[in-house]
mmCIF file of C-alpha atoms in Angstrom:
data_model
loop_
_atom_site.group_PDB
_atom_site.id
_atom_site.type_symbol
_atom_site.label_atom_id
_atom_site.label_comp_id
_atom_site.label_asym_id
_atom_site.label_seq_id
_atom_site.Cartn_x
_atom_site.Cartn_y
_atom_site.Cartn_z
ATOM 1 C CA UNK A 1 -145.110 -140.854 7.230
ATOM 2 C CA UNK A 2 -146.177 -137.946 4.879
ATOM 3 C CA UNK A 3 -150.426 -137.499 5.915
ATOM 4 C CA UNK A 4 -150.382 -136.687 1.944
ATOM 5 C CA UNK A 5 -149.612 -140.359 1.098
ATOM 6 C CA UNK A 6 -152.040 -141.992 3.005
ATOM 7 C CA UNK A 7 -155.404 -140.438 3.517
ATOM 8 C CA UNK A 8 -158.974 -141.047 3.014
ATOM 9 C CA UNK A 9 -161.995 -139.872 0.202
ATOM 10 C CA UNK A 10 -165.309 -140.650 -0.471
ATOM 11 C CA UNK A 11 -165.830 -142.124 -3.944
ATOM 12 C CA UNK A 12 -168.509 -143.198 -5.909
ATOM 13 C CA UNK A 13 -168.259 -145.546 -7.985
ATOM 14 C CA UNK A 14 -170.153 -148.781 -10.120
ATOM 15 C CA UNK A 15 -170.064 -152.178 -9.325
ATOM 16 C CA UNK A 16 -171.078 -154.699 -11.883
ATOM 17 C CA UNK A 17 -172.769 -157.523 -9.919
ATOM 18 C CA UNK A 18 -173.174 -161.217 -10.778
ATOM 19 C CA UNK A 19 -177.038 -162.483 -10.411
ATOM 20 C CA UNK A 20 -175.764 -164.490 -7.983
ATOM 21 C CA UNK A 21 -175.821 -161.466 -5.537
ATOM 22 C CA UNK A 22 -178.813 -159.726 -6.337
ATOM 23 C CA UNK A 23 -180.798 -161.420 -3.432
ATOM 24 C CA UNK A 24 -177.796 -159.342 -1.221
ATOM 25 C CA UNK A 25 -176.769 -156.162 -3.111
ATOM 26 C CA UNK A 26 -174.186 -155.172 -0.319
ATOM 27 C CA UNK A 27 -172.375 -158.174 -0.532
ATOM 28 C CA UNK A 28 -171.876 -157.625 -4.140
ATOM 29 C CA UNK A 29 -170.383 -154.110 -3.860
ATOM 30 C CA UNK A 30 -167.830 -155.574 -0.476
ATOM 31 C CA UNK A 31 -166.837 -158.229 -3.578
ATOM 32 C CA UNK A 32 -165.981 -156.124 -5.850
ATOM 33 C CA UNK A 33 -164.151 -153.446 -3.055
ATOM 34 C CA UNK A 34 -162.287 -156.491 -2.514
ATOM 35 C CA UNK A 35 -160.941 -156.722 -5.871
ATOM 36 C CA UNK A 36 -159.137 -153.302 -5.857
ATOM 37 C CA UNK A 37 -157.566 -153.813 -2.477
ATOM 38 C CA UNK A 38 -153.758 -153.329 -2.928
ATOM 39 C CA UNK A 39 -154.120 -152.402 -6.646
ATOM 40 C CA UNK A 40 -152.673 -149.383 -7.876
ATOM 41 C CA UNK A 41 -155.669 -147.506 -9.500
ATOM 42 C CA UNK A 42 -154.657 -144.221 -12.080
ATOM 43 C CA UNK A 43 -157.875 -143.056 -11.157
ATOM 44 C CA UNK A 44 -157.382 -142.834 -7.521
ATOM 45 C CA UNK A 45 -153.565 -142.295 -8.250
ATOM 46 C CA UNK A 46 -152.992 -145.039 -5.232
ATOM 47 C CA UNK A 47 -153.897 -148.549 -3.943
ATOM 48 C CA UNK A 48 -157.295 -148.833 -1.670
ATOM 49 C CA UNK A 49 -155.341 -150.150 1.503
ATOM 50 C CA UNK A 50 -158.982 -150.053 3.778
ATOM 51 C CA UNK A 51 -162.714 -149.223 2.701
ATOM 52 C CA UNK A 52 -166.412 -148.839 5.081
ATOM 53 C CA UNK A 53 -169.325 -147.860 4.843
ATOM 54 C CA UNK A 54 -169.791 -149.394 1.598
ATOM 55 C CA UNK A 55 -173.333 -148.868 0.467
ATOM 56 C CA UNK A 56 -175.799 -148.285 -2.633
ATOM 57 C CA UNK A 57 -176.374 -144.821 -4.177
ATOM 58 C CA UNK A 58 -179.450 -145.744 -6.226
ATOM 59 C CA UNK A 59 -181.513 -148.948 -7.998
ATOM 60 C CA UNK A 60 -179.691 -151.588 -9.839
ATOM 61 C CA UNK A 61 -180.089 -152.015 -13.673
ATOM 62 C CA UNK A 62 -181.627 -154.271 -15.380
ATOM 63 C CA UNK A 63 -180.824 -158.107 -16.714
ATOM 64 C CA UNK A 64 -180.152 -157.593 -20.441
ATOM 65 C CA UNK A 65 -179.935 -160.003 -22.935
ATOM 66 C CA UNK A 66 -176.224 -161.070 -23.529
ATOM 67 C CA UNK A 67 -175.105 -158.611 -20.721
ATOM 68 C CA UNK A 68 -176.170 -161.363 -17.169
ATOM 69 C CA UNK A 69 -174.446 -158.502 -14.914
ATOM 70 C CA UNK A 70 -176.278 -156.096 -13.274
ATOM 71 C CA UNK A 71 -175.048 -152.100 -12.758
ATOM 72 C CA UNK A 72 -174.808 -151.114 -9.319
ATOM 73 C CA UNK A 73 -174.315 -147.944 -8.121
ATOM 74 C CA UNK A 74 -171.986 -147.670 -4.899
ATOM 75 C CA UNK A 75 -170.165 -145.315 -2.994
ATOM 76 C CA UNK A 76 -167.891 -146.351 -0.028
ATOM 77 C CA UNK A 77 -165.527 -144.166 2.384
ATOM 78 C CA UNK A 78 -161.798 -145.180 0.886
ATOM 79 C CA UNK A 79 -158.496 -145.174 2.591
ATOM 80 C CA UNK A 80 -155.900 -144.709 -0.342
ATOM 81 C CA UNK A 81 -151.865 -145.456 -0.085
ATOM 82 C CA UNK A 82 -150.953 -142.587 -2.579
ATOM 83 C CA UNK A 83 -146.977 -142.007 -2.042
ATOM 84 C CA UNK A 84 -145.183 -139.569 -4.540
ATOM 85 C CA UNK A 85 -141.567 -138.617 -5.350
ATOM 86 C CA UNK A 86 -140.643 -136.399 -2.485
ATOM 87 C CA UNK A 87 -142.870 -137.739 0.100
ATOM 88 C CA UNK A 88 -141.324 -139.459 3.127
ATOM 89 C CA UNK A 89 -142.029 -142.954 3.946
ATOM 90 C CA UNK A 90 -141.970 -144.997 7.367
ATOM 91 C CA UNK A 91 -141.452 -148.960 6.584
ATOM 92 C CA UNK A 92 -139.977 -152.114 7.989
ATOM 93 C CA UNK A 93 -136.326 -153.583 6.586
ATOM 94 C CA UNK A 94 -137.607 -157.053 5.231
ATOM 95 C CA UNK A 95 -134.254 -157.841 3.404
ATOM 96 C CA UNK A 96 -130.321 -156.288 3.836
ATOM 97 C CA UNK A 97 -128.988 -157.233 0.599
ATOM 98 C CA UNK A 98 -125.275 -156.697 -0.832
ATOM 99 C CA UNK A 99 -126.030 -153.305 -2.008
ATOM 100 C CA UNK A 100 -129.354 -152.449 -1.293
ATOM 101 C CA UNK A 101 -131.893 -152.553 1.842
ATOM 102 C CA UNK A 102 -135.438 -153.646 1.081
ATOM 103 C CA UNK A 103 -138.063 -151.932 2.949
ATOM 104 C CA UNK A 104 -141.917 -153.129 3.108
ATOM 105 C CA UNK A 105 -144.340 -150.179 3.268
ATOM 106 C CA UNK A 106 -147.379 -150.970 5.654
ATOM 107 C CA UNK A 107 -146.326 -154.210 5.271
ATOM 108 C CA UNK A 108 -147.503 -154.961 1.718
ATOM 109 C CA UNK A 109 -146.205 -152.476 -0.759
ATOM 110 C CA UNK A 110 -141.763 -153.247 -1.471
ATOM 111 C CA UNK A 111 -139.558 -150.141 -1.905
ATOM 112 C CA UNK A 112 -136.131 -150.544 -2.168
ATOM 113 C CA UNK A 113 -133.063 -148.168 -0.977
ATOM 114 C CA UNK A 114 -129.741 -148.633 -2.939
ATOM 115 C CA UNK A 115 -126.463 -148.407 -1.163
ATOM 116 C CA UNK A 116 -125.694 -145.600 -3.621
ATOM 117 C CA UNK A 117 -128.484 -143.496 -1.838
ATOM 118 C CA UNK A 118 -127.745 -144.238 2.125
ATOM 119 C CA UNK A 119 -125.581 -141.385 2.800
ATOM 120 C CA UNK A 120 -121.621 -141.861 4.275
ATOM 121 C CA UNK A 121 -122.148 -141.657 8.220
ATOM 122 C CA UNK A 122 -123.449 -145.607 7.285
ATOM 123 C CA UNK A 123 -121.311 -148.608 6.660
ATOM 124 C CA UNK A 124 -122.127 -151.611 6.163
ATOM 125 C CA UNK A 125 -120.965 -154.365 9.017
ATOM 126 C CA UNK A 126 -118.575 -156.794 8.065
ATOM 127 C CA UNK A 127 -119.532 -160.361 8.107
ATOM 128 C CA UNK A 128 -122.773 -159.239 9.431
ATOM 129 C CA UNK A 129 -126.322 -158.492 7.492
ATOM 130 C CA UNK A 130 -126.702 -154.834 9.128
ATOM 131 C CA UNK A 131 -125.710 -151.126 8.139
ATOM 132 C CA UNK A 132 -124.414 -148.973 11.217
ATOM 133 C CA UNK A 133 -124.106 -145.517 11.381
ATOM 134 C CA UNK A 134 -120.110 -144.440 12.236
ATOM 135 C CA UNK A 135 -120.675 -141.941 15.109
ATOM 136 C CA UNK A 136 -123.547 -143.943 16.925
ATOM 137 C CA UNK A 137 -123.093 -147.740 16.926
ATOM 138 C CA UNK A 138 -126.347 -148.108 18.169
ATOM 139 C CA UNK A 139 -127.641 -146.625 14.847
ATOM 140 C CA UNK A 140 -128.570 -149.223 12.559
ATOM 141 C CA UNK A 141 -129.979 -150.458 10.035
ATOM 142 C CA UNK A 142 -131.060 -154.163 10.142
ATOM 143 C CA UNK A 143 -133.958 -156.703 9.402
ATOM 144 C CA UNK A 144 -136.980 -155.397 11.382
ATOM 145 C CA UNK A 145 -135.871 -152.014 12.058
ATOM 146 C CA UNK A 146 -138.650 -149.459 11.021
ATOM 147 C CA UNK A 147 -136.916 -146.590 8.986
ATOM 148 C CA UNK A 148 -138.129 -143.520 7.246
ATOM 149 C CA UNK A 149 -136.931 -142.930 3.769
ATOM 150 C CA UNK A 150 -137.335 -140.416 1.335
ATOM 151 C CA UNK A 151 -139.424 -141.559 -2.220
ATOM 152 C CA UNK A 152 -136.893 -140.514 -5.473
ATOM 153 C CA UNK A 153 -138.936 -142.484 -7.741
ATOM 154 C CA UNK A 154 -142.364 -144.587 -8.361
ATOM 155 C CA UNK A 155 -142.483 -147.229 -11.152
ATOM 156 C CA UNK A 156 -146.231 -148.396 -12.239
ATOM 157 C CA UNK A 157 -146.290 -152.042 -13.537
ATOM 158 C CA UNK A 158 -149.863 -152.718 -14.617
ATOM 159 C CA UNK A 159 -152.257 -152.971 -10.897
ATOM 160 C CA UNK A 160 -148.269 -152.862 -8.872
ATOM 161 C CA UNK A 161 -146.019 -150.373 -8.282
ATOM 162 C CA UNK A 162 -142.392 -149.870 -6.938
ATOM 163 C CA UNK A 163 -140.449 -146.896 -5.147
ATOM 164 C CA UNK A 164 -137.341 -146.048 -4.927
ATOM 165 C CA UNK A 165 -135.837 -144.563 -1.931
ATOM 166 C CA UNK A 166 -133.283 -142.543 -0.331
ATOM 167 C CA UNK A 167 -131.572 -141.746 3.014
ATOM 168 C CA UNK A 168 -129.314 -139.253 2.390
ATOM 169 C CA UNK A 169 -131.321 -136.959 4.716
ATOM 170 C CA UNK A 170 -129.969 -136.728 8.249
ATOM 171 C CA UNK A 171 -133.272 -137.185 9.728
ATOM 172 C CA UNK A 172 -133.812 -139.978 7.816
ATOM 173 C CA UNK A 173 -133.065 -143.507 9.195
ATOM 174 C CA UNK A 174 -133.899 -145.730 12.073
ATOM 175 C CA UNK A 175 -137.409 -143.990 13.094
ATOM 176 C CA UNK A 176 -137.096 -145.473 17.104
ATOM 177 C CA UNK A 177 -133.443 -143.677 17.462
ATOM 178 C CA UNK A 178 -134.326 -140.543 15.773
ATOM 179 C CA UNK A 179 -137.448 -140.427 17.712
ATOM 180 C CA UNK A 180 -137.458 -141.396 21.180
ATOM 181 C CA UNK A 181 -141.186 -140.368 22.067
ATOM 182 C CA UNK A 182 -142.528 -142.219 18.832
ATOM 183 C CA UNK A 183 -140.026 -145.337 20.343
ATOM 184 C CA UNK A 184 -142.016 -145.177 23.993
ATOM 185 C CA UNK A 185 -145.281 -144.865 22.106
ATOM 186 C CA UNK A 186 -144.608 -148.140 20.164
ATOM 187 C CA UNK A 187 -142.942 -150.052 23.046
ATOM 188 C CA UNK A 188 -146.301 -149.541 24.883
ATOM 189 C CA UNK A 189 -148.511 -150.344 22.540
ATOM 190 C CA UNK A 190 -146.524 -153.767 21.965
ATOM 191 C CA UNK A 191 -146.340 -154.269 25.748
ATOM 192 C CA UNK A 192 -150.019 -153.748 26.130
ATOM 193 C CA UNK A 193 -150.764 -156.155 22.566
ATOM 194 C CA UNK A 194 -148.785 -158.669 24.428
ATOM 195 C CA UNK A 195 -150.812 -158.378 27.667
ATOM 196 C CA UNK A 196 -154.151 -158.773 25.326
ATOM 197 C CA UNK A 197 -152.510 -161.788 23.950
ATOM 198 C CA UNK A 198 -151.510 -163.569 27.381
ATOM 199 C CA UNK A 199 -155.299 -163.005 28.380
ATOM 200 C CA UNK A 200 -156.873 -164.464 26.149
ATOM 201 C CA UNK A 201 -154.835 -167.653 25.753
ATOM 202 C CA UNK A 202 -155.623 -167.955 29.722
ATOM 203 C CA UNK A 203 -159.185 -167.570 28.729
ATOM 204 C CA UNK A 204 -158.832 -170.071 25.931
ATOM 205 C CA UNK A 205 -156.752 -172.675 28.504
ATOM 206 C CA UNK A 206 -159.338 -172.256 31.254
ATOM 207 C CA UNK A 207 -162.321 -172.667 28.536
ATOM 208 C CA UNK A 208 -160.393 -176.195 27.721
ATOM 209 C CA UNK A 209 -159.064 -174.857 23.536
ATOM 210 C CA UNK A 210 -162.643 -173.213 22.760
ATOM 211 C CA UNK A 211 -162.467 -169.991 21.088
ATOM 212 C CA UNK A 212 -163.759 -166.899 23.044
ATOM 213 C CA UNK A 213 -164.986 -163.746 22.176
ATOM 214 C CA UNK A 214 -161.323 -162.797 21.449
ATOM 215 C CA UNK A 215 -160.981 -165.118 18.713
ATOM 216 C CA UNK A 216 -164.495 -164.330 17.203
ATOM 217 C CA UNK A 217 -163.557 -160.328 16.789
ATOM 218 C CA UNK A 218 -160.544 -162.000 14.745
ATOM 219 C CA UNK A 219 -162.351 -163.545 12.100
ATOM 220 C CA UNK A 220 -163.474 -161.003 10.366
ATOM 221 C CA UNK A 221 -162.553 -160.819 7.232
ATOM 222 C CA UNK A 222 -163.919 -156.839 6.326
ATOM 223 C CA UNK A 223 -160.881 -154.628 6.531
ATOM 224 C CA UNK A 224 -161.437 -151.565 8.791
ATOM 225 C CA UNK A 225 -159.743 -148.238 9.598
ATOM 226 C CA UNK A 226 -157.376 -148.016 12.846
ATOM 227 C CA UNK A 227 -157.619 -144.216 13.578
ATOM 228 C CA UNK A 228 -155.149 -142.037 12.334
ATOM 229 C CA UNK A 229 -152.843 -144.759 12.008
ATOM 230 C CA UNK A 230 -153.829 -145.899 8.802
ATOM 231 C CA UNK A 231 -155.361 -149.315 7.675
ATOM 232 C CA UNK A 232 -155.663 -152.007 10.496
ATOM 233 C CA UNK A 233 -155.902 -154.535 8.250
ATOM 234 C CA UNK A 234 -157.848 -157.996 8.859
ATOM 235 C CA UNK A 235 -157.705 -161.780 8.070
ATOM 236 C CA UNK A 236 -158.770 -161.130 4.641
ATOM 237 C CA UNK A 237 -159.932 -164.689 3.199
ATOM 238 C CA UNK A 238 -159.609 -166.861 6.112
ATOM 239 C CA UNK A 239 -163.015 -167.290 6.384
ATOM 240 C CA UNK A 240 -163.401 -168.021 2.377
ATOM 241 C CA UNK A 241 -159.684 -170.290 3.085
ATOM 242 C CA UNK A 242 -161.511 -172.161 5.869
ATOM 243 C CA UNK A 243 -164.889 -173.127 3.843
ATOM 244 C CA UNK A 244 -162.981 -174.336 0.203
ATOM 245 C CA UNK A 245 -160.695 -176.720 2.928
ATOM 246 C CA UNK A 246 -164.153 -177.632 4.477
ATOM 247 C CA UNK A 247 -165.884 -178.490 0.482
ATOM 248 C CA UNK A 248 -162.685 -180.176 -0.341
ATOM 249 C CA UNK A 249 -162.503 -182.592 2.914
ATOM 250 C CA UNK A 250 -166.417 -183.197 2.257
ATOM 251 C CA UNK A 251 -165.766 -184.075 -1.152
ATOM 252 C CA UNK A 252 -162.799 -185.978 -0.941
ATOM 253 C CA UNK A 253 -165.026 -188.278 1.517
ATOM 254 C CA UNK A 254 -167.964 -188.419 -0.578
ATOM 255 C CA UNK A 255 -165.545 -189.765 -3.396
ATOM 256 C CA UNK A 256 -163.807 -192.165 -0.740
ATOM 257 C CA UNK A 257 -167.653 -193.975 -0.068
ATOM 258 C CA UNK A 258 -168.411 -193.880 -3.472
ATOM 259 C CA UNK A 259 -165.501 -195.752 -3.825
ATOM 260 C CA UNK A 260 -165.706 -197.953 -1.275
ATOM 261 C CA UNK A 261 -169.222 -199.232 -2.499
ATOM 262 C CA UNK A 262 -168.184 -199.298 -5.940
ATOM 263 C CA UNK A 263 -165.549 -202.095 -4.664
ATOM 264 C CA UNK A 264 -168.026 -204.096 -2.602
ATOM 265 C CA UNK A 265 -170.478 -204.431 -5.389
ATOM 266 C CA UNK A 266 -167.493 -205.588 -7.448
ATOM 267 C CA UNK A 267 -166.642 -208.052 -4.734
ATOM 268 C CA UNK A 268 -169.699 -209.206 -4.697
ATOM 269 C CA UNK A 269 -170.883 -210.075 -8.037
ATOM 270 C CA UNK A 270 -166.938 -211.617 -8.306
ATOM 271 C CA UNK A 271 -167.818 -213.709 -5.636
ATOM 272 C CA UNK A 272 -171.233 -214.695 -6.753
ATOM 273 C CA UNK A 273 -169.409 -215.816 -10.404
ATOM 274 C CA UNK A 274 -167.047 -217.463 -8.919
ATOM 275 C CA UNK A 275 -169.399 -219.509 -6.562
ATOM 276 C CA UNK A 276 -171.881 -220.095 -10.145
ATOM 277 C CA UNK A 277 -168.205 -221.547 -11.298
ATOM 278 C CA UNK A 278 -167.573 -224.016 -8.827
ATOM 279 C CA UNK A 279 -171.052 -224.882 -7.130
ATOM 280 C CA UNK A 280 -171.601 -228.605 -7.393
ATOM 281 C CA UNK A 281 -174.351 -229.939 -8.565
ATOM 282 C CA UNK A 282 -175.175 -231.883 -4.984
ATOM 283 C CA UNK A 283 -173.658 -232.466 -1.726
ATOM 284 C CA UNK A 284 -172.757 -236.033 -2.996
ATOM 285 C CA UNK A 285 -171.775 -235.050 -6.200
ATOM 286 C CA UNK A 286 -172.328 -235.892 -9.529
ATOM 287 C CA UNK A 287 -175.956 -234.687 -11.478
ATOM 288 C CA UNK A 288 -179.123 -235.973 -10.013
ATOM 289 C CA UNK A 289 -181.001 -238.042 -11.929
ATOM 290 C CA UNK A 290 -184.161 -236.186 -11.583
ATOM 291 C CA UNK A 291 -186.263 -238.275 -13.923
ATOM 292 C CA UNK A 292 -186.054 -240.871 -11.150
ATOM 293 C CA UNK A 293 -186.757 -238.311 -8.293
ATOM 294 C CA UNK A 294 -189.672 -237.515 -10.707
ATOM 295 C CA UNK A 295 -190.861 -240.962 -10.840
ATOM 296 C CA UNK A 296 -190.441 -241.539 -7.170
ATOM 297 C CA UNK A 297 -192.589 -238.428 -6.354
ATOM 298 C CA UNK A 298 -195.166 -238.751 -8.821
ATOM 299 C CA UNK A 299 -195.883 -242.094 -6.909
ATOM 300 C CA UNK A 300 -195.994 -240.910 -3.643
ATOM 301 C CA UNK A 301 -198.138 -237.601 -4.535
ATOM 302 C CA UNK A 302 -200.542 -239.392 -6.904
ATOM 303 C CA UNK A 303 -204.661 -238.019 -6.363
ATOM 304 C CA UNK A 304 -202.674 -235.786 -4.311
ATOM 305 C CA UNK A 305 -202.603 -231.595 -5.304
ATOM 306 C CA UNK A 306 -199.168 -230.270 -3.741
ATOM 307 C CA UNK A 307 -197.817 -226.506 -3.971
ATOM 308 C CA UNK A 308 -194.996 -226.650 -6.226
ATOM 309 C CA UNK A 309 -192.274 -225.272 -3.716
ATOM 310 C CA UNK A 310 -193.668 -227.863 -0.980
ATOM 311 C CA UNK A 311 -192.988 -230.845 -4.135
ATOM 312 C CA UNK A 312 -189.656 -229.103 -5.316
ATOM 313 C CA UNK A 313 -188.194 -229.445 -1.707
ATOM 314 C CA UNK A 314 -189.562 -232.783 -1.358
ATOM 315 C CA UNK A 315 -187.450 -233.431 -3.818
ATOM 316 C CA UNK A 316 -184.376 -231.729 -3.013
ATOM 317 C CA UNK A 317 -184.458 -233.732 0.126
ATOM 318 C CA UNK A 318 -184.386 -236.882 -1.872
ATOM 319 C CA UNK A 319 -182.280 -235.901 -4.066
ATOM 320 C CA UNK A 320 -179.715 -235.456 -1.057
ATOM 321 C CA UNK A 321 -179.481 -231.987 -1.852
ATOM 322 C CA UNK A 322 -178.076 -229.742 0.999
ATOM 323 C CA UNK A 323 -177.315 -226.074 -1.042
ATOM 324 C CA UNK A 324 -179.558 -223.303 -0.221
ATOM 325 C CA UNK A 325 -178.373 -220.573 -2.721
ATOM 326 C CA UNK A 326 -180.769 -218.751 -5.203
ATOM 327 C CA UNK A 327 -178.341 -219.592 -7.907
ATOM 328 C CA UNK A 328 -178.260 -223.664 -7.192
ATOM 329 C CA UNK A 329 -182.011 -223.564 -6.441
ATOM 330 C CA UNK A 330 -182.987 -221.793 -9.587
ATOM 331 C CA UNK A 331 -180.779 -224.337 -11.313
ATOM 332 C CA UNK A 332 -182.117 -227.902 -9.842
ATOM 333 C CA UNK A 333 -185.576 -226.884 -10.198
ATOM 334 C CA UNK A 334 -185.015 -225.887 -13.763
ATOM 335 C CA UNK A 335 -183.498 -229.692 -14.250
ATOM 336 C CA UNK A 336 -186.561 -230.956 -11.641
ATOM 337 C CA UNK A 337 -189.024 -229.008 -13.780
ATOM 338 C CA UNK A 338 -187.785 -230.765 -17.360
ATOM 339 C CA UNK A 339 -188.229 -234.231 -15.875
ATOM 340 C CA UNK A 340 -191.761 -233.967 -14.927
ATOM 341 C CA UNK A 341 -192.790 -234.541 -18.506
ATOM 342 C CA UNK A 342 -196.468 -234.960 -19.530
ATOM 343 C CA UNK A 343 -195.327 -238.170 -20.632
ATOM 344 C CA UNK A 344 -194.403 -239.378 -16.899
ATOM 345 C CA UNK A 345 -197.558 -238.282 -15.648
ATOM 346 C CA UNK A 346 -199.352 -240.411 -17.982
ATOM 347 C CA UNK A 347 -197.414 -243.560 -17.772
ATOM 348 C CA UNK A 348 -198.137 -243.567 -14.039
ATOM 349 C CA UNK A 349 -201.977 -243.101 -14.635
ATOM 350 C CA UNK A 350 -202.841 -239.817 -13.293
ATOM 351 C CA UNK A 351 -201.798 -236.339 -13.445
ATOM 352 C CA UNK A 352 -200.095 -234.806 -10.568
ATOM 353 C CA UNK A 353 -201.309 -230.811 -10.379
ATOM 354 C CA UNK A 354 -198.597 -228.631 -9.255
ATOM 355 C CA UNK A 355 -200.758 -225.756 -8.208
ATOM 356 C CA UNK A 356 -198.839 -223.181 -10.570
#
């Protein structure tokens, strides 16, 4: 890859921050680093592909009226993808179309090489999805071969852009065949990523599934600089993925028991109507004649003073009376209540106190 198209520069630049991050400044500046990450820029004439040491250059502004953001000054150490007609690219074959291949640029930005523009020593296989070059079979171009192209044009489309490329160059093509030493280099460092990767899922089968310190280091959602190799890259949003799953499981519960108790209440008074519907009046049926319960009592407690509940369930119990709900109880000792008239008492002589 050109060293002109990808290279780093220390900017300063203004961050407008929501009051929500004033009580962490820093974290304010990261968000809005995120937000130009893979966006072409006309000011940086490229896409930020990496940032660090983001940090403030001075004091914030001030809250104004009508204006809730607050001016930040920031400056940050950028890695910029700036590619230009003439420039050669290095990028993985992610499609082999009819008449073009299309090629993905450190794995995010698309360029695309038309069959007009991959010169005659390639044809393209028949019944097969490859290109392969005519004096070296084992020269081709295919879905996950890295190749180097040449840029012949850039097209800007608002925060995107697109390249056109070209392999008409002899030294342009499969970038493992044309270089051997950059092919040993890579085969390497894939032998020793796979090594890496075998340890620590031993680690994480002997640990019984827990995450080590190997998955820790990959949850990290800052993006970070990989030498002079370019931009690393990192998980971005996994750990912002993981949290709205986590407020959308919690509230999806929360709704389910609200729910739930929102049912049983309704259950409950339904049942409690119902039972008002069809709650007889006595275990033997029929309404009491509580006049003559009256009389009966008023008999038996006259010169006597009696608690009211003690002389209600005295006269339940003669009643024959066997229902213990609130709803039937409130009910007979309304009807008990009405037949103890002032006019009963008096007929019988004396006045029976209740003890209200």
């Amino acid at each position: 890859m050109d060293p002109a198209a990808l290279h780093r520069v220390e900017a300063e630049l203004v961050a407008y921050l929501h009051p929500a991050h004033l009580g962490d400044p820093g974290a304010g500046v990261r968000a809005a680093l995120n937000q130009m990450l893979l966006r072409y820029d006309d000011e940086l004439g490229g896409a930020v592909v990496a940032y660090a040491g983001e940090r403030l250059r001075g004091e914030l502004g001030r809250v104004l009226p009508g204006l809730p953001f607050v001016r930040a000054p920031a400056a940050a150490t950028l890695q910029l993808f700036t590619p230009f007609v003439g420039c050669r690219l290095a990028g993985t074959v992610d499609t082999v179309g009819g008449d073009y291949l299309k090629v993905l640029v450190l794995g995010v930005f698309n360029a695309v090489i038309p069959a007009r523009h991959i010169r005659a020593e390639f044809q393209r296989a028949a019944g097969a999805d490859r290109w392969v070059h005519r004096g070296d079979p084992g020269h081709t171009l295919e879905e996950g071969k890295e190749v180097s192209f040449r840029v012949l044009e850039m097209t800007e489309r608002g925060s995107y852009f697109h390249m056109t490329g070209s392999l008409m160059d002899p030294d342009l093509g499969d970038v493992c065949k044309l270089y051997p030493a950059y092919a040993a280099k890579r085969a390497a460092l894939n032998r020793a990523r796979e090594v890496k990767e075998q340890a620590a899922a031993g680690e994480r089968a002997k640990s019984g599934g827990k995450a080590g310190p190997a998955a820790a280091v990959r949850v990290n959602t800052k993006i970070t600089f990989d030498g002079d190799r370019g931009a690393a890259g990192a998980e971005e949003g996994q750990g912002k993925a993981k949290k709205e799953k986590k407020q959308k499981k919690e509230k999806e519960a929360k709704k389910a028991k609200k729910k739930a108790k929102k049912e049983k209440k309704e259950k409950k008074e339904k049942k409690e109507k119902k039972e008002k519907e069809q709650q007889p009046p006595s275990a033997g049926g029929g309404e009491v004649d509580w006049a003559k319960v009256s009389v009966k009592l008023l008999k038996k407690a006259e010169g006597q003073k009696l608690p009211k509940k003690q002389l209600f369930k005295k006269a339940l119990k003669k009643a024959g009376i066997v229902e213990t709900s609130p709803w039937s109880a409130q009910k007979h000792m309304a009807a008990w209540e009405a037949a103890l008239t002032a006019n009963e008492r008096v007929a019988f002589g004396k006045e029976v106190s209740l003890c209200l």
